[in-house]
Backbone as a ProteinNet text record, in pm:
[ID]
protein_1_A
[PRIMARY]
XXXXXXXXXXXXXXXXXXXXXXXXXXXXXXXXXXXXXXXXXXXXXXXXXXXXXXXXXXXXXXXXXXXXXXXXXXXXXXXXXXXXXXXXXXXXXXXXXXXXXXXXXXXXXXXXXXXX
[TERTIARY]
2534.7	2494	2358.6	2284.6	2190.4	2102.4	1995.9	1891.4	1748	1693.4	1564.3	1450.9	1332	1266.7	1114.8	1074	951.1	805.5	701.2	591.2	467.5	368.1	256.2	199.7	254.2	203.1	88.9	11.8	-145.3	-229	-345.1	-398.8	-476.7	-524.7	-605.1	-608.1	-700.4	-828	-759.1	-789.9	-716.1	-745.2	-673.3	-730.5	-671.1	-679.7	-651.6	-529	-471.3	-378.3	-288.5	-172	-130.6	45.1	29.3	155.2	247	357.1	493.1	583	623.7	754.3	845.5	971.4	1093.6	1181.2	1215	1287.6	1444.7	1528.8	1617.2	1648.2	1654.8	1662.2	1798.2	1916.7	1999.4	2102.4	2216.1	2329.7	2335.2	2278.4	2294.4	2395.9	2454.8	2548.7	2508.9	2548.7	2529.9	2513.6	2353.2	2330.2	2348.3	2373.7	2375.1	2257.9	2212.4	2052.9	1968.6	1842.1	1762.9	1662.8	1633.9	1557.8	1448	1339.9	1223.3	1245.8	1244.3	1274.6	1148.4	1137.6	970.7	1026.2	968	995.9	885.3	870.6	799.9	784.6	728.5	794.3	826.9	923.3	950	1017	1046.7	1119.4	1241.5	1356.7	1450.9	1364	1434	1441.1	1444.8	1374.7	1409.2	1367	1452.6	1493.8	1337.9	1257.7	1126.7	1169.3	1233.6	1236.4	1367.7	1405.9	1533.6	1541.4	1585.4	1589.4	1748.2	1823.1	1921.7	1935.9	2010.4	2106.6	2063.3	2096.8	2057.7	1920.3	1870.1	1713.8	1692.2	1766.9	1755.5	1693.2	1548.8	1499.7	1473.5	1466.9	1472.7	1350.6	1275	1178.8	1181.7	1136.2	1096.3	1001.7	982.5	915.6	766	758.1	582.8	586.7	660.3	581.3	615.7	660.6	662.8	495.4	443.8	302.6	227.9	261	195	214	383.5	409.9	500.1	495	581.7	687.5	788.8	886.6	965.9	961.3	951.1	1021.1	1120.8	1188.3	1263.3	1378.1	1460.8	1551.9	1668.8	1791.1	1883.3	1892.3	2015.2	1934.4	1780.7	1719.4	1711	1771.5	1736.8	1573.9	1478.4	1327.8	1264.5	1245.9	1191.2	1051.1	938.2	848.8	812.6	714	646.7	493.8	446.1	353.6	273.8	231.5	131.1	19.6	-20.3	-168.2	-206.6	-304	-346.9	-308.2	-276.1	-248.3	-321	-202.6	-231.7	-238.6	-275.2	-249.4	-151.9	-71.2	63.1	168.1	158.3	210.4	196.1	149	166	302.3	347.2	481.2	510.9	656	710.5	766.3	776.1	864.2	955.6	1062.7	1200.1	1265.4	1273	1386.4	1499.1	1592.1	1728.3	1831.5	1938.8	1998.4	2154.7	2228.6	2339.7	2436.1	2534.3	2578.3	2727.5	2762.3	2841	3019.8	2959.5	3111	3080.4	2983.5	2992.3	2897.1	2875.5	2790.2	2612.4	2518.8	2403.2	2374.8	2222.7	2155.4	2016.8	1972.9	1826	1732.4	1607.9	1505.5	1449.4	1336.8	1309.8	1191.1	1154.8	1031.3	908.8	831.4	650.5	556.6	485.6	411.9	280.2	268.5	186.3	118.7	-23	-145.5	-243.5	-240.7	-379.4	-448.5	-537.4	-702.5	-830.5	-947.5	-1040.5	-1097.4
1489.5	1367.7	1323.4	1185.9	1137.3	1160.1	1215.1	1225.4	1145.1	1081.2	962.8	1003.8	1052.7	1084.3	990	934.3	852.2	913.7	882.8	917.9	819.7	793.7	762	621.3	623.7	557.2	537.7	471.3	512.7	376.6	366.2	268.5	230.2	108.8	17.3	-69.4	-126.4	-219.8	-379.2	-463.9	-604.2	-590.4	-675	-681.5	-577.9	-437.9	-348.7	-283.1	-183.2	-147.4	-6.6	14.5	79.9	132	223.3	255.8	373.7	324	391.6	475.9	553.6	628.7	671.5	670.8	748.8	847.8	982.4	1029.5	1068.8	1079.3	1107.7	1292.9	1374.9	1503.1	1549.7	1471.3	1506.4	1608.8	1595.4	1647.3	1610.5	1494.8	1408	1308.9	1255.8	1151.7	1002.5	979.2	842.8	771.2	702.2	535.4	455.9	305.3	181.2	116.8	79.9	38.8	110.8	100	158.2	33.1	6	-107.7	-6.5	-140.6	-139	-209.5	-190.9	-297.5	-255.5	-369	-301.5	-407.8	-353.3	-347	-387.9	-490.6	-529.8	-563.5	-467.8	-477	-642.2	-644.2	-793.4	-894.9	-795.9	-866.6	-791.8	-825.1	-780.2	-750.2	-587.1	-520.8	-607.2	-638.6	-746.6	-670.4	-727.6	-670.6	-687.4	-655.1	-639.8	-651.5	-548.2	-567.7	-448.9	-485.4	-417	-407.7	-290.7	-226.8	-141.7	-210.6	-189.5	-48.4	-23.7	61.1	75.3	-34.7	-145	-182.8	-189.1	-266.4	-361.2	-470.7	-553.5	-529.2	-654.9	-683	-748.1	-733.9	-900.9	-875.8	-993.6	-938.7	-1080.3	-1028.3	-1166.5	-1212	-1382.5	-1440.2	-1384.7	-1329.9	-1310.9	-1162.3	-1052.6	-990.6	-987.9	-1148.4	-1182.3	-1152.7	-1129.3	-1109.6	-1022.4	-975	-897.6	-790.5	-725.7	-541.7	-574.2	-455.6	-398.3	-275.9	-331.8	-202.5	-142.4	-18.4	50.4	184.2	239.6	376	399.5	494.9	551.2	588.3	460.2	457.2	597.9	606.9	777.7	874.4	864.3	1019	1010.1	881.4	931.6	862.6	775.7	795.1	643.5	548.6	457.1	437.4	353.6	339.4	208.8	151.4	6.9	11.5	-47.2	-74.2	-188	-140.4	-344.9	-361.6	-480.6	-475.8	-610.2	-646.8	-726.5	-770.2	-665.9	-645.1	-715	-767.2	-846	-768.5	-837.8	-783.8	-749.6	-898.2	-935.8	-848	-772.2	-676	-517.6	-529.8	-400.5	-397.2	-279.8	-234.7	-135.9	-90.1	34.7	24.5	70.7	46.9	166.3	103.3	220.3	215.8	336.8	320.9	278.7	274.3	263.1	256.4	298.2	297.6	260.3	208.4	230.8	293.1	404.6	448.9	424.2	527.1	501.5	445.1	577.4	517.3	398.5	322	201.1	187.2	288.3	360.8	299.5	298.4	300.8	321.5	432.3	535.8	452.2	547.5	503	645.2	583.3	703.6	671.8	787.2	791.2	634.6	657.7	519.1	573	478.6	565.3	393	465.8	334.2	277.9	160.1	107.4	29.7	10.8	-54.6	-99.3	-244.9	-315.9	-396.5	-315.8	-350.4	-320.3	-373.6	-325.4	-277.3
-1302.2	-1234.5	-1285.5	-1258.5	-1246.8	-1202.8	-1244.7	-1147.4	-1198	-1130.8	-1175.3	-1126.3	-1174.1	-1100.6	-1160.3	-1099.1	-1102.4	-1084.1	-1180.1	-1174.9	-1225	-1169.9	-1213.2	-1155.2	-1011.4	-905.4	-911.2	-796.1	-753.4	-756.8	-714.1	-625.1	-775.9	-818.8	-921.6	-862.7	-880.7	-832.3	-953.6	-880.5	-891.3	-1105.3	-1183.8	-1366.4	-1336.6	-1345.3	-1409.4	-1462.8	-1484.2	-1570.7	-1513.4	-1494.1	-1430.5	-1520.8	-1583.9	-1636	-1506	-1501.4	-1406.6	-1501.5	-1506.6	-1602.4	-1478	-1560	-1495.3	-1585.5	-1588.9	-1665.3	-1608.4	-1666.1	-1614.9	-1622.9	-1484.6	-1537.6	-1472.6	-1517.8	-1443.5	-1569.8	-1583.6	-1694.3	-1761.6	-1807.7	-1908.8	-1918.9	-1821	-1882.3	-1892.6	-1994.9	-2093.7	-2006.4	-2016.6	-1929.5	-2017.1	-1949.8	-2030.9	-2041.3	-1923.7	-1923.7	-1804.5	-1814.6	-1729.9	-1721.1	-1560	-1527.6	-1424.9	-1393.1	-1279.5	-1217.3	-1064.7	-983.2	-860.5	-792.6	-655.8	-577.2	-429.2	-339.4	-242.5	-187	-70.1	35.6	156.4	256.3	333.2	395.7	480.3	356.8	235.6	122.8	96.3	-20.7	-76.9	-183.6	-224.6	-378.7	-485.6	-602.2	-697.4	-841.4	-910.6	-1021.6	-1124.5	-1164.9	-1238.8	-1407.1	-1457.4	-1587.5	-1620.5	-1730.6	-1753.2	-1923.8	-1948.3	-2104.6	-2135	-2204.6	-2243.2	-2340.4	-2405.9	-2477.3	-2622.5	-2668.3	-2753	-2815	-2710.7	-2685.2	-2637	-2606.1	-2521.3	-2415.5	-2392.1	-2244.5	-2162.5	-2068.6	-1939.5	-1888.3	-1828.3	-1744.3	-1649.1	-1536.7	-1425.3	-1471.7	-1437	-1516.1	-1444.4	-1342.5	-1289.9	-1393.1	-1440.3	-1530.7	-1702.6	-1724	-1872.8	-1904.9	-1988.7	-2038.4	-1987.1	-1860.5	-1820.6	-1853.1	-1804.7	-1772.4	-1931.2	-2004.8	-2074.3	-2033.8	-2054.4	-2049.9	-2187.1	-2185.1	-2305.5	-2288	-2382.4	-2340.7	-2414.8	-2454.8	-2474.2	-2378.4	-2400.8	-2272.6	-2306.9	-2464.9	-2466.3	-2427.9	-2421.4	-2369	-2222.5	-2138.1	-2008.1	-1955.1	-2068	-2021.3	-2039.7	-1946.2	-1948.3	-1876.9	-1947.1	-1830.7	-1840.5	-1764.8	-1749.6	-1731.8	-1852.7	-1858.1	-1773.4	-1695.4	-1580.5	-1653.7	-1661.9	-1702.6	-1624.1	-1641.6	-1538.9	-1407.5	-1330	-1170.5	-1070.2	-1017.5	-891.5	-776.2	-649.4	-499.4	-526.8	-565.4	-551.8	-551.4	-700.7	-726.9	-662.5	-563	-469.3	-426.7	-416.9	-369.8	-387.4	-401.7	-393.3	-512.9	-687.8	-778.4	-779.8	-804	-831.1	-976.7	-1037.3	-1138	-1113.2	-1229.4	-1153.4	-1316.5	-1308.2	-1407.5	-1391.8	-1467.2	-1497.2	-1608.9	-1484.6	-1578.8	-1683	-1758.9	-1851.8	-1794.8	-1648.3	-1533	-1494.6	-1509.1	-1409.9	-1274.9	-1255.1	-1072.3	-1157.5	-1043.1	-1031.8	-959.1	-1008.2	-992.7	-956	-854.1	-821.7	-839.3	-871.8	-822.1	-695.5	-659.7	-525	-493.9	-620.8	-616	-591.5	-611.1	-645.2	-614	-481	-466.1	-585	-585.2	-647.3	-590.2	-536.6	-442	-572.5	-544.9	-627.4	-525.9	-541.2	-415.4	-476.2	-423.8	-481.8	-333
[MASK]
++++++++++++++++++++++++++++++++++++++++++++++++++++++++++++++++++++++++++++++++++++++++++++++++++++++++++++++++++++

């Protein structure tokens, strides 16, 4: 099975720069893509940025220029780069993947706070 596990949360101060990773440490079976998606409370889950197979990537237009997402979808390991962080962007980010059956996989998620 799938397993997603997220790291590198943590509180930065408004401008600044904040990289997230997720690896996958499950059996290994074949994903198709692996995305970022965050979470705010009194909101719906929304899809952040997404990295294909392939290489193909999507991003919402609030983190075009800003976050990079970057990984290796056959090893299981994507992360997202933020850089110039908003309030805005406080939330909860989650991995999430799909797999080769079709099913998607979440990680547990790892908060992210921009305050000064």
């Amino acid at each position: 099975q799938v397993q997603l596990v997220e790291s590198g949360g943590g509180l930065v101060q408004p401008g600044g720069s904040l990289t997230v990773s997720c690896e996958d440490r499950g059996s290994g079976i074949s994903l198709h893509t692996m995305d970022w998606h965050r979470w705010i409370p009194g909101t719906q889950r929304e899809l952040v940025a997404s990295i294909t197979g392939s290489g193909s990537i999507w991003y919402r237009d609030y983190a075009e220029g800003r976050f990079t997402i970057s990984g290796d979808v056959a090893k299981g390991t994507v992360s997202l780069q933020m850089n110039s962080l908003k309030p805005e962007d406080t939330a909860v980010y989650f991995c999430g993947a799909r797999t080769m059956y079709g099913s998607y996989v979440w990680g547990q998620g790892t908060q992210v706070t921009v305050s000064s």
